[in-house]
Tab-separated table of C-alpha atoms in Angstrom:
chain	number	residue	atom	x	y	z
P	1	MET	CA	-91.751	22.806	-7.261
P	2	ASP	CA	-91.697	25.326	-4.424
P	3	LEU	CA	-88.218	24.300	-3.290
P	4	VAL	CA	-85.429	21.948	-4.342
P	5	LEU	CA	-82.537	21.110	-2.034
P	6	ARG	CA	-79.401	19.552	-3.523
P	7	ALA	CA	-76.893	17.832	-1.264
P	8	ASP	CA	-73.744	15.828	-1.832
P	9	ARG	CA	-74.733	14.015	1.342
P	10	ALA	CA	-78.342	13.401	2.302
P	11	LEU	CA	-79.679	10.759	4.675
P	12	ILE	CA	-82.096	8.695	2.579
P	13	ASP	CA	-83.425	5.263	3.595
P	14	GLY	CA	-80.779	4.881	6.285
P	15	GLY	CA	-77.837	5.692	4.025
P	16	VAL	CA	-75.956	8.854	3.108
P	17	ARG	CA	-75.825	9.630	-0.626
P	18	PRO	CA	-76.096	12.517	-3.100
P	19	ALA	CA	-79.682	13.584	-3.669
P	20	ALA	CA	-82.057	16.313	-4.697
P	21	VAL	CA	-85.174	16.743	-2.564
P	22	ALA	CA	-88.165	18.420	-4.209
P	23	VAL	CA	-90.852	20.087	-2.101
P	24	VAL	CA	-94.392	21.246	-2.903
P	25	ARG	CA	-96.636	22.865	-0.278
P	26	GLY	CA	-94.444	21.670	2.568
P	27	VAL	CA	-94.288	18.017	1.489
P	28	VAL	CA	-91.481	16.065	-0.179
P	29	VAL	CA	-92.791	15.058	-3.609
P	30	ASP	CA	-89.615	13.573	-5.098
P	31	VAL	CA	-86.185	12.367	-4.048
P	32	GLY	CA	-84.000	12.283	-7.134
P	33	SER	CA	-80.374	12.200	-8.152
P	34	HIS	CA	-78.222	15.161	-7.231
P	35	ASP	CA	-78.473	16.605	-10.750
P	36	ALA	CA	-82.159	15.817	-11.338
P	37	VAL	CA	-83.894	18.574	-13.300
P	38	TYR	CA	-86.871	20.325	-11.710
P	39	ASP	CA	-88.816	23.484	-12.461
P	40	ALA	CA	-88.498	25.145	-9.063
P	41	ARG	CA	-89.245	28.543	-7.563
P	42	ALA	CA	-86.214	28.257	-5.264
P	43	GLU	CA	-83.150	26.034	-5.004
P	44	VAL	CA	-80.740	25.533	-2.117
P	45	THR	CA	-77.381	23.809	-2.389
P	46	VAL	CA	-76.247	22.239	0.856
P	47	PRO	CA	-72.600	23.218	1.489
P	48	ALA	CA	-69.889	20.619	1.034
P	49	GLY	CA	-69.268	18.842	4.307
P	50	ALA	CA	-72.798	19.266	5.580
P	51	VAL	CA	-75.460	16.544	5.560
P	52	LEU	CA	-79.141	17.056	4.804
P	53	LEU	CA	-80.972	15.302	7.635
P	54	PRO	CA	-84.586	14.892	8.659
P	55	GLY	CA	-85.402	17.478	11.292
P	56	PHE	CA	-84.933	16.150	14.798
P	57	VAL	CA	-88.031	15.263	16.820
P	58	ASP	CA	-87.880	15.810	20.581
P	59	SER	CA	-90.755	14.018	22.254
P	60	HIS	CA	-89.840	15.018	25.824
P	61	VAL	CA	-89.872	18.780	26.429
P	62	HIS	CA	-91.216	20.703	29.434
P	63	VAL	CA	-92.366	24.082	28.142
P	64	SER	CA	-94.254	25.192	31.323
P	65	ASP	CA	-96.460	27.647	29.457
P	66	PRO	CA	-98.876	28.914	30.703
P	67	GLY	CA	-97.319	28.752	34.132
P	68	PRO	CA	-94.150	29.713	35.968
P	69	ASP	CA	-91.492	31.838	34.283
P	70	TRP	CA	-89.337	28.819	33.368
P	71	GLU	CA	-89.796	28.367	29.620
P	72	GLY	CA	-92.241	29.553	26.973
P	73	PHE	CA	-93.340	28.373	23.562
P	74	ALA	CA	-91.608	31.274	21.809
P	75	SER	CA	-88.250	30.688	23.499
P	76	ALA	CA	-88.450	26.880	23.425
P	77	THR	CA	-89.307	26.650	19.744
P	78	GLU	CA	-86.666	29.233	18.804
P	79	ALA	CA	-84.085	27.147	20.678
P	80	ALA	CA	-85.399	24.001	19.006
P	81	ALA	CA	-85.098	25.496	15.520
P	82	ARG	CA	-81.496	26.494	16.212
P	83	GLY	CA	-80.799	22.921	17.301
P	84	GLY	CA	-82.257	21.424	14.106
P	85	ILE	CA	-85.350	20.235	15.970
P	86	THR	CA	-88.478	20.608	13.838
P	87	THR	CA	-91.065	18.997	16.122
P	88	LEU	CA	-91.315	18.876	19.895
P	89	VAL	CA	-93.898	17.297	22.180
P	90	ASP	CA	-94.714	19.141	25.377
P	91	MET	CA	-95.021	17.337	28.691
P	92	PRO	CA	-98.179	17.857	30.792
P	93	LEU	CA	-96.463	18.479	34.121
P	94	ASP	CA	-95.024	21.959	34.604
P	95	SER	CA	-97.718	24.231	33.190
P	96	LEU	CA	-100.568	25.761	35.168
P	97	PRO	CA	-102.995	24.166	34.812
P	98	VAL	CA	-101.412	20.760	34.231
P	99	THR	CA	-102.611	19.061	31.042
P	100	THR	CA	-105.018	16.570	32.559
P	101	THR	CA	-108.222	18.048	31.108
P	102	VAL	CA	-109.357	19.282	27.716
P	103	ALA	CA	-109.754	22.772	29.160
P	104	ALA	CA	-106.101	22.781	30.234
P	105	LEU	CA	-105.027	21.521	26.804
P	106	ASP	CA	-107.051	24.289	25.156
P	107	ALA	CA	-105.389	26.875	27.412
P	108	LYS	CA	-101.955	25.593	26.426
P	109	ARG	CA	-102.782	25.637	22.732
P	110	ALA	CA	-104.109	29.176	23.037
P	111	VAL	CA	-100.842	30.362	24.587
P	112	ALA	CA	-98.818	28.584	21.886
P	113	GLN	CA	-100.876	29.999	19.009
P	114	GLY	CA	-98.728	32.188	16.761
P	115	ARG	CA	-95.640	31.840	18.938
P	116	CYS	CA	-94.080	28.616	17.621
P	117	ARG	CA	-91.271	28.346	15.064
P	118	VAL	CA	-91.523	24.547	14.921
P	119	ALA	CA	-94.326	22.009	15.101
P	120	VAL	CA	-95.653	21.259	18.593
P	121	GLY	CA	-97.618	18.326	19.954
P	122	TYR	CA	-98.881	17.619	23.452
P	123	TRP	CA	-98.930	14.686	25.851
P	124	GLY	CA	-101.881	14.376	28.200
P	125	GLY	CA	-101.372	13.625	31.881
P	126	VAL	CA	-102.770	10.716	33.880
P	127	VAL	CA	-103.450	11.368	37.571
P	128	PRO	CA	-105.777	9.609	40.014
P	129	GLU	CA	-108.411	12.295	39.464
P	130	ASN	CA	-108.874	11.646	35.724
P	131	LEU	CA	-108.621	7.855	35.654
P	132	GLY	CA	-111.514	6.509	33.626
P	133	ALA	CA	-111.952	9.837	31.845
P	134	LEU	CA	-109.057	9.939	29.362
P	135	GLN	CA	-111.195	9.607	26.237
P	136	PRO	CA	-111.896	13.374	25.918
P	137	LEU	CA	-108.160	14.163	25.940
P	138	ALA	CA	-107.569	11.495	23.306
P	139	ASN	CA	-110.381	12.939	21.195
P	140	ALA	CA	-108.845	16.406	21.598
P	141	GLY	CA	-105.633	15.221	19.978
P	142	VAL	CA	-103.021	14.495	22.630
P	143	ARG	CA	-100.277	12.228	21.258
P	144	GLY	CA	-100.523	9.892	24.259
P	145	PHE	CA	-100.415	9.982	28.046
P	146	LYS	CA	-97.796	10.462	30.766
P	147	CYS	CA	-97.879	9.283	34.378
P	148	PHE	CA	-95.592	9.154	37.404
P	149	LEU	CA	-94.969	6.220	39.734
P	150	ALA	CA	-93.388	8.509	42.354
P	151	ASP	CA	-93.986	12.020	43.624
P	152	SER	CA	-93.752	14.324	40.615
P	153	GLY	CA	-92.790	17.340	42.716
P	154	ASN	CA	-95.958	19.099	41.573
P	155	PRO	CA	-98.931	18.917	43.976
P	156	HIS	CA	-101.282	19.294	41.005
P	157	PHE	CA	-99.894	16.172	39.306
P	158	SER	CA	-100.179	13.215	41.686
P	159	HIS	CA	-98.422	9.911	41.107
P	160	LEU	CA	-100.264	6.647	40.504
P	161	THR	CA	-100.254	3.664	42.852
P	162	PRO	CA	-99.469	0.296	41.240
P	163	GLN	CA	-103.187	-0.476	41.102
P	164	GLU	CA	-103.993	2.885	39.525
P	165	PHE	CA	-101.131	2.429	37.064
P	166	ALA	CA	-102.581	-0.903	35.915
P	167	ALA	CA	-105.996	0.724	35.496
P	168	ALA	CA	-104.437	3.557	33.490
P	169	ALA	CA	-102.651	1.079	31.231
P	170	ARG	CA	-105.882	-0.788	30.529
P	171	GLU	CA	-107.660	2.472	29.710
P	172	VAL	CA	-104.853	3.659	27.427
P	173	ALA	CA	-104.790	0.277	25.710
P	174	ASP	CA	-108.528	0.547	25.033
P	175	LEU	CA	-107.896	3.971	23.488
P	176	GLY	CA	-105.181	2.556	21.245
P	177	SER	CA	-102.765	5.110	22.651
P	178	VAL	CA	-99.399	5.002	24.447
P	179	LEU	CA	-98.588	5.415	28.155
P	180	LEU	CA	-95.330	7.148	29.072
P	181	VAL	CA	-94.022	6.279	32.520
P	182	HIS	CA	-91.717	8.159	34.864
P	183	ALA	CA	-90.320	4.976	36.364
P	184	GLU	CA	-89.108	5.562	39.904
P	185	ASP	CA	-90.700	3.648	42.774
P	186	HIS	CA	-92.420	5.877	45.318
P	187	ASP	CA	-91.752	3.593	48.300
P	188	VAL	CA	-88.032	3.217	47.544
P	189	LEU	CA	-87.621	6.989	47.267
P	190	THR	CA	-89.589	7.565	50.467
P	191	ARG	CA	-87.259	5.215	52.355
P	192	SER	CA	-84.140	6.924	50.989
P	193	THR	CA	-82.425	9.752	52.853
P	194	PRO	CA	-83.339	13.137	51.340
P	195	PRO	CA	-80.468	15.072	49.757
P	196	SER	CA	-78.772	17.942	51.543
P	197	GLY	CA	-75.748	20.145	51.110
P	198	ARG	CA	-73.319	20.616	48.261
P	199	SER	CA	-72.223	17.004	47.760
P	200	TYR	CA	-73.622	15.303	44.646
P	201	GLN	CA	-73.326	11.936	46.393
P	202	SER	CA	-76.117	13.018	48.740
P	203	PHE	CA	-78.414	13.678	45.771
P	204	LEU	CA	-77.394	10.425	44.060
P	205	ALA	CA	-78.102	8.378	47.202
P	206	SER	CA	-81.543	9.948	47.535
P	207	ARG	CA	-82.649	8.442	44.192
P	208	PRO	CA	-80.963	5.004	44.037
P	209	ALA	CA	-81.018	2.809	40.966
P	210	ALA	CA	-83.239	0.395	42.904
P	211	ALA	CA	-86.099	2.898	42.622
P	212	GLU	CA	-85.823	2.850	38.823
P	213	VAL	CA	-85.375	-0.907	38.635
P	214	ASP	CA	-88.439	-1.664	40.758
P	215	ALA	CA	-90.606	0.759	38.781
P	216	VAL	CA	-89.435	-0.565	35.408
P	217	ALA	CA	-90.121	-4.115	36.593
P	218	LEU	CA	-93.668	-3.056	37.528
P	219	ALA	CA	-94.126	-1.421	34.124
P	220	VAL	CA	-92.979	-4.618	32.414
P	221	GLU	CA	-95.556	-6.687	34.288
P	222	VAL	CA	-98.345	-4.208	33.596
P	223	ALA	CA	-97.436	-4.095	29.898
P	224	ARG	CA	-97.428	-7.900	29.803
P	225	ASP	CA	-100.779	-8.193	31.591
P	226	THR	CA	-102.670	-5.418	29.779
P	227	GLY	CA	-101.129	-5.411	26.304
P	228	ALA	CA	-100.776	-1.629	26.587
P	229	ARG	CA	-98.100	0.281	24.682
P	230	VAL	CA	-95.856	1.315	27.555
P	231	HIS	CA	-92.885	3.642	27.111
P	232	ILE	CA	-90.274	4.225	29.807
P	233	VAL	CA	-88.956	7.772	29.885
P	234	HIS	CA	-85.392	8.896	30.763
P	235	VAL	CA	-83.725	5.545	31.580
P	236	SER	CA	-80.586	6.243	33.627
P	237	SER	CA	-79.200	2.981	35.022
P	238	ALA	CA	-77.513	-0.184	33.799
P	239	GLU	CA	-79.853	-2.292	35.926
P	240	ALA	CA	-82.928	-0.800	34.248
P	241	VAL	CA	-81.457	-1.612	30.849
P	242	GLN	CA	-81.040	-5.207	31.976
P	243	VAL	CA	-84.686	-5.419	33.072
P	244	LEU	CA	-85.823	-4.022	29.729
P	245	ALA	CA	-83.559	-6.414	27.804
P	246	ALA	CA	-85.004	-9.394	29.657
P	247	ALA	CA	-88.543	-8.162	28.967
P	248	ARG	CA	-87.806	-7.783	25.253
P	249	ALA	CA	-86.305	-11.272	25.165
P	250	ASP	CA	-89.482	-12.564	26.835
P	251	GLY	CA	-91.662	-10.997	24.147
P	252	VAL	CA	-92.978	-7.980	26.038
P	253	THR	CA	-93.509	-5.074	23.638
P	254	MET	CA	-92.198	-1.895	25.217
P	255	THR	CA	-90.173	1.120	24.187
P	256	ALA	CA	-87.728	3.201	26.191
P	257	GLU	CA	-85.679	6.364	25.919
P	258	THR	CA	-82.611	7.874	27.472
P	259	CYS	CA	-81.319	11.451	27.485
P	260	PRO	CA	-78.222	13.396	26.435
P	261	HIS	CA	-77.151	14.124	30.015
P	262	TYR	CA	-77.029	10.431	30.909
P	263	LEU	CA	-75.027	9.719	27.749
P	264	THR	CA	-72.627	12.637	28.284
P	265	PHE	CA	-71.924	12.992	31.980
P	266	ALA	CA	-71.051	10.687	34.863
P	267	THR	CA	-70.959	11.275	38.613
P	268	ASP	CA	-67.326	12.387	38.566
P	269	ASP	CA	-68.236	15.202	36.153
P	270	VAL	CA	-70.559	16.841	38.672
P	271	PRO	CA	-68.699	19.455	40.720
P	272	VAL	CA	-69.364	20.242	44.349
P	273	GLY	CA	-72.454	22.448	44.386
P	274	GLY	CA	-73.137	21.709	40.707
P	275	THR	CA	-76.907	21.742	41.011
P	276	GLN	CA	-77.273	22.547	37.306
P	277	PHE	CA	-76.558	18.795	36.873
P	278	ALA	CA	-79.441	17.718	39.156
P	279	ALA	CA	-82.004	15.579	37.320
P	280	CYS	CA	-84.559	12.955	38.309
P	281	PRO	CA	-83.500	10.188	37.969
P	282	PRO	CA	-79.904	11.299	38.520
P	283	ILE	CA	-76.795	11.131	36.370
P	284	ARG	CA	-75.003	7.970	37.457
P	285	SER	CA	-71.632	6.221	37.013
P	286	GLU	CA	-69.434	5.681	33.963
P	287	ASP	CA	-70.563	2.040	33.951
P	288	ASP	CA	-74.181	3.158	33.783
P	289	ARG	CA	-73.338	5.536	30.940
P	290	ASP	CA	-71.610	2.748	29.011
P	291	ALA	CA	-74.611	0.457	29.573
P	292	LEU	CA	-76.946	3.095	28.122
P	293	TRP	CA	-74.808	3.365	24.989
P	294	ALA	CA	-74.815	-0.425	24.702
P	295	GLY	CA	-78.597	-0.382	25.110
P	296	LEU	CA	-78.896	2.029	22.204
P	297	ALA	CA	-76.556	-0.058	20.077
P	298	ASP	CA	-78.507	-3.283	20.576
P	299	GLY	CA	-81.976	-1.730	20.416
P	300	VAL	CA	-83.052	-2.175	24.025
P	301	LEU	CA	-83.241	1.609	24.188
P	302	ASP	CA	-85.101	3.051	21.221
P	303	MET	CA	-84.421	6.760	21.252
P	304	VAL	CA	-82.749	9.801	22.800
P	305	VAL	CA	-84.756	12.874	23.808
P	306	SER	CA	-83.754	15.957	25.756
P	307	ASP	CA	-86.087	15.926	28.780
P	308	HIS	CA	-85.530	19.681	28.625
P	309	SER	CA	-86.769	20.563	32.096
P	310	PRO	CA	-85.677	24.103	32.946
P	311	CYS	CA	-86.546	26.319	35.861
P	312	ALA	CA	-85.757	29.814	37.050
P	313	PRO	CA	-82.111	29.976	38.242
P	314	ASP	CA	-83.062	30.757	41.849
P	315	LEU	CA	-84.764	27.341	42.071
P	316	LYS	CA	-81.479	25.502	41.546
P	317	GLY	CA	-80.715	25.807	45.241
P	318	ALA	CA	-77.595	28.009	45.103
P	319	GLY	CA	-75.458	24.879	45.180
P	320	ASP	CA	-77.532	23.002	47.781
P	321	PHE	CA	-78.763	19.727	46.285
P	322	GLY	CA	-81.411	19.489	48.981
P	323	ALA	CA	-83.030	22.677	47.694
P	324	ALA	CA	-82.457	22.197	43.954
P	325	PHE	CA	-85.178	21.686	41.349
P	326	GLY	CA	-84.429	18.457	39.498
P	327	GLY	CA	-84.253	19.193	35.800
P	328	ILE	CA	-81.685	19.919	33.093
P	329	SER	CA	-81.877	22.605	30.420
P	330	SER	CA	-80.571	21.252	27.113
P	331	LEU	CA	-83.091	21.589	24.266
P	332	GLN	CA	-80.965	23.597	21.816
P	333	VAL	CA	-77.789	21.556	22.327
P	334	SER	CA	-79.219	18.043	22.690
P	335	PRO	CA	-78.585	16.718	19.133
P	336	ARG	CA	-75.017	18.055	19.171
P	337	ALA	CA	-74.378	16.691	22.666
P	338	VAL	CA	-75.481	13.229	21.581
P	339	TRP	CA	-73.558	13.462	18.311
P	340	THR	CA	-70.368	14.430	20.156
P	341	GLN	CA	-70.486	11.238	22.188
P	342	ALA	CA	-71.923	9.044	19.415
P	343	ALA	CA	-69.229	9.976	16.891
P	344	SER	CA	-66.489	9.222	19.419
P	345	ARG	CA	-68.017	5.752	19.912
P	346	GLY	CA	-68.136	4.947	16.198
P	347	PHE	CA	-71.779	5.682	15.426
P	348	GLY	CA	-72.859	7.662	12.350
P	349	VAL	CA	-75.482	10.213	11.435
P	350	ALA	CA	-77.857	7.397	10.441
P	351	GLU	CA	-77.969	6.185	14.043
P	352	LEU	CA	-78.242	9.744	15.345
P	353	SER	CA	-81.247	10.367	13.109
P	354	ARG	CA	-82.871	7.059	13.977
P	355	TRP	CA	-82.576	7.789	17.710
P	356	MET	CA	-83.498	11.469	17.562
P	357	SER	CA	-85.826	11.790	14.562
P	358	GLU	CA	-87.497	8.638	13.308
P	359	ARG	CA	-88.224	6.827	16.572
P	360	PRO	CA	-89.457	9.794	18.635
P	361	ALA	CA	-91.788	10.650	15.748
P	362	ARG	CA	-93.062	7.084	15.725
P	363	LEU	CA	-93.602	7.145	19.513
P	364	ALA	CA	-95.823	10.203	19.142
P	365	GLY	CA	-97.784	8.590	16.321
P	366	TRP	CA	-96.412	10.623	13.417
P	367	THR	CA	-95.641	8.794	10.179
P	368	ASP	CA	-95.106	11.984	8.168
P	369	ARG	CA	-91.807	13.101	9.698
P	370	GLY	CA	-88.490	11.829	11.024
P	371	ARG	CA	-87.248	10.733	7.594
P	372	ILE	CA	-86.654	12.132	4.104
P	373	ALA	CA	-89.083	10.361	1.806
P	374	VAL	CA	-91.807	11.073	-0.720
P	375	GLY	CA	-94.948	12.031	1.173
P	376	ALA	CA	-93.108	13.141	4.305
P	377	ARG	CA	-93.189	16.697	5.599
P	378	ALA	CA	-90.266	18.789	4.419
P	379	ASP	CA	-88.951	19.099	7.979
P	380	LEU	CA	-85.195	19.155	7.434
P	381	CYS	CA	-81.921	20.410	8.797
P	382	GLU	CA	-78.521	21.118	7.305
P	383	PHE	CA	-76.030	19.609	9.749
P	384	ASP	CA	-72.227	19.833	9.635
P	385	PRO	CA	-71.053	16.747	11.547
P	386	ASP	CA	-67.398	17.782	11.709
P	387	ALA	CA	-67.729	21.373	12.928
P	388	THR	CA	-67.044	22.124	16.570
P	389	GLU	CA	-68.486	24.914	18.677
P	390	GLN	CA	-68.283	25.927	22.309
P	391	VAL	CA	-71.540	26.209	24.215
P	392	VAL	CA	-72.112	29.621	25.751
P	393	ALA	CA	-75.192	29.403	27.946
P	394	ALA	CA	-75.959	33.099	27.573
P	395	HIS	CA	-76.176	32.682	23.790
P	396	LEU	CA	-78.727	29.868	23.906
P	397	ARG	CA	-82.331	30.791	23.213
P	398	HIS	CA	-83.689	29.025	26.276
P	399	ARG	CA	-85.460	31.462	28.573
P	400	HIS	CA	-82.782	31.072	31.259
P	401	ALA	CA	-79.004	30.806	30.755
P	402	LEU	CA	-78.351	27.817	32.983
P	403	THR	CA	-77.125	24.453	31.669
P	404	PRO	CA	-74.445	21.895	32.571
P	405	TYR	CA	-73.220	22.129	28.965
P	406	ASP	CA	-71.978	25.705	29.457
P	407	GLY	CA	-68.364	25.929	28.240
P	408	MET	CA	-68.295	22.491	26.627
P	409	VAL	CA	-67.016	22.115	23.079
P	410	LEU	CA	-69.545	20.061	21.129
P	411	ARG	CA	-69.234	18.469	17.735
P	412	GLY	CA	-71.692	19.324	14.962
P	413	ARG	CA	-73.356	22.526	13.851
P	414	VAL	CA	-76.792	23.266	12.442
P	415	HIS	CA	-76.544	25.619	9.458
P	416	ARG	CA	-80.219	25.764	8.556
P	417	THR	CA	-83.581	24.347	9.595
P	418	TRP	CA	-86.744	24.002	7.506
P	419	VAL	CA	-90.280	23.260	8.742
P	420	GLU	CA	-92.662	22.254	5.960
P	421	GLY	CA	-90.148	23.682	3.490
P	422	ARG	CA	-89.947	27.084	5.204
P	423	THR	CA	-86.658	28.296	6.639
P	424	VAL	CA	-87.114	28.779	10.387
P	425	TYR	CA	-83.416	29.163	11.222
P	426	GLU	CA	-80.324	30.061	9.218
P	427	ALA	CA	-76.870	30.562	10.684
P	428	LEU	CA	-75.313	33.911	9.894
P	429	GLU	CA	-72.016	32.347	8.849
P	430	VAL	CA	-71.903	29.087	6.915
P	431	ALA	CA	-68.705	27.670	5.487
P	432	ALA	CA	-68.863	27.220	1.710
């Protein structure tokens, strides 16, 4: 064996128990009892109190590389490793060029080469210009496709009309792939008053829940009519959860995600001028937050991913919501942010791992990660669920020190992260 990890608590088959995990050439080859005997080159004993978990998988990350000076593969994957995240999937939107062609995908892979501490996959983009020509991107290895139903904010990444969206779904279905949907209705947003000033209510009113509800309803009908695998990204509202629940009850096969910021914050948490909280769709009410947690509990929502969408600080509008870029920086803290809220609501590490490891991996088509099992990659993290730590934005490894989590005390701490059995992060101080 190359490596054996022994833990009093390891998450195996949905339960926490003592175990020894044996690794050869980056793959788990045996899961035995805690005292199982192996001939190993190296052994690691997980400290008492910590849990050996599958590495987290974040299937919604905006790296923007090559492109603007917002985030890079080196900084993003370093932050991911420190957060216990062993695989991320990059969104096609914020890089230059956007990932809507094989040439753009090749450019992104070239920039990432040799700079990544964790595994990286890529979503391809669907825009009106490449409808009917998605096969080359699929052949080149994208994990699936992402589209917008409203203005993306990027002139190089146009949104789809309802008719174009249906055509994209049929094409993606023929490819046997998955279509990720930014579900806000373009017409509803166009009719809404644009945000302005330092009041968060202005920003909230500019992106009403009705925009999300109408777009999710359209996605449900397109999924029903085409048989495509449709996935709704960053669900934010109680009404959208209700639409998805009704679709599931009616036999429509869809998946959906929400994000740490919707599960952590509510409108009253956003201070005047707090543009670091601006996201699209927006953070909503306490009732919406509670509905999202209920949606996770009953399976209407499948997973939680960061939607790490950073920008340079000067693009956050200096407190003016009308001038603020809509995106939240959270990659390194996202598992701990979710765990802080989940633990307080009675959930355990098994649910955390299902939402943030197993199901995002499945969405992206990976069967070799997101769980600790024979044949799986040895992508693992040592996680102390009871530790607490204050977030200091300047200490995070994101390219820019700007996040709404700055100053918050979060529960959980990552002691160590392995990718294919190699240590990619180890905390300097670990309690014995």
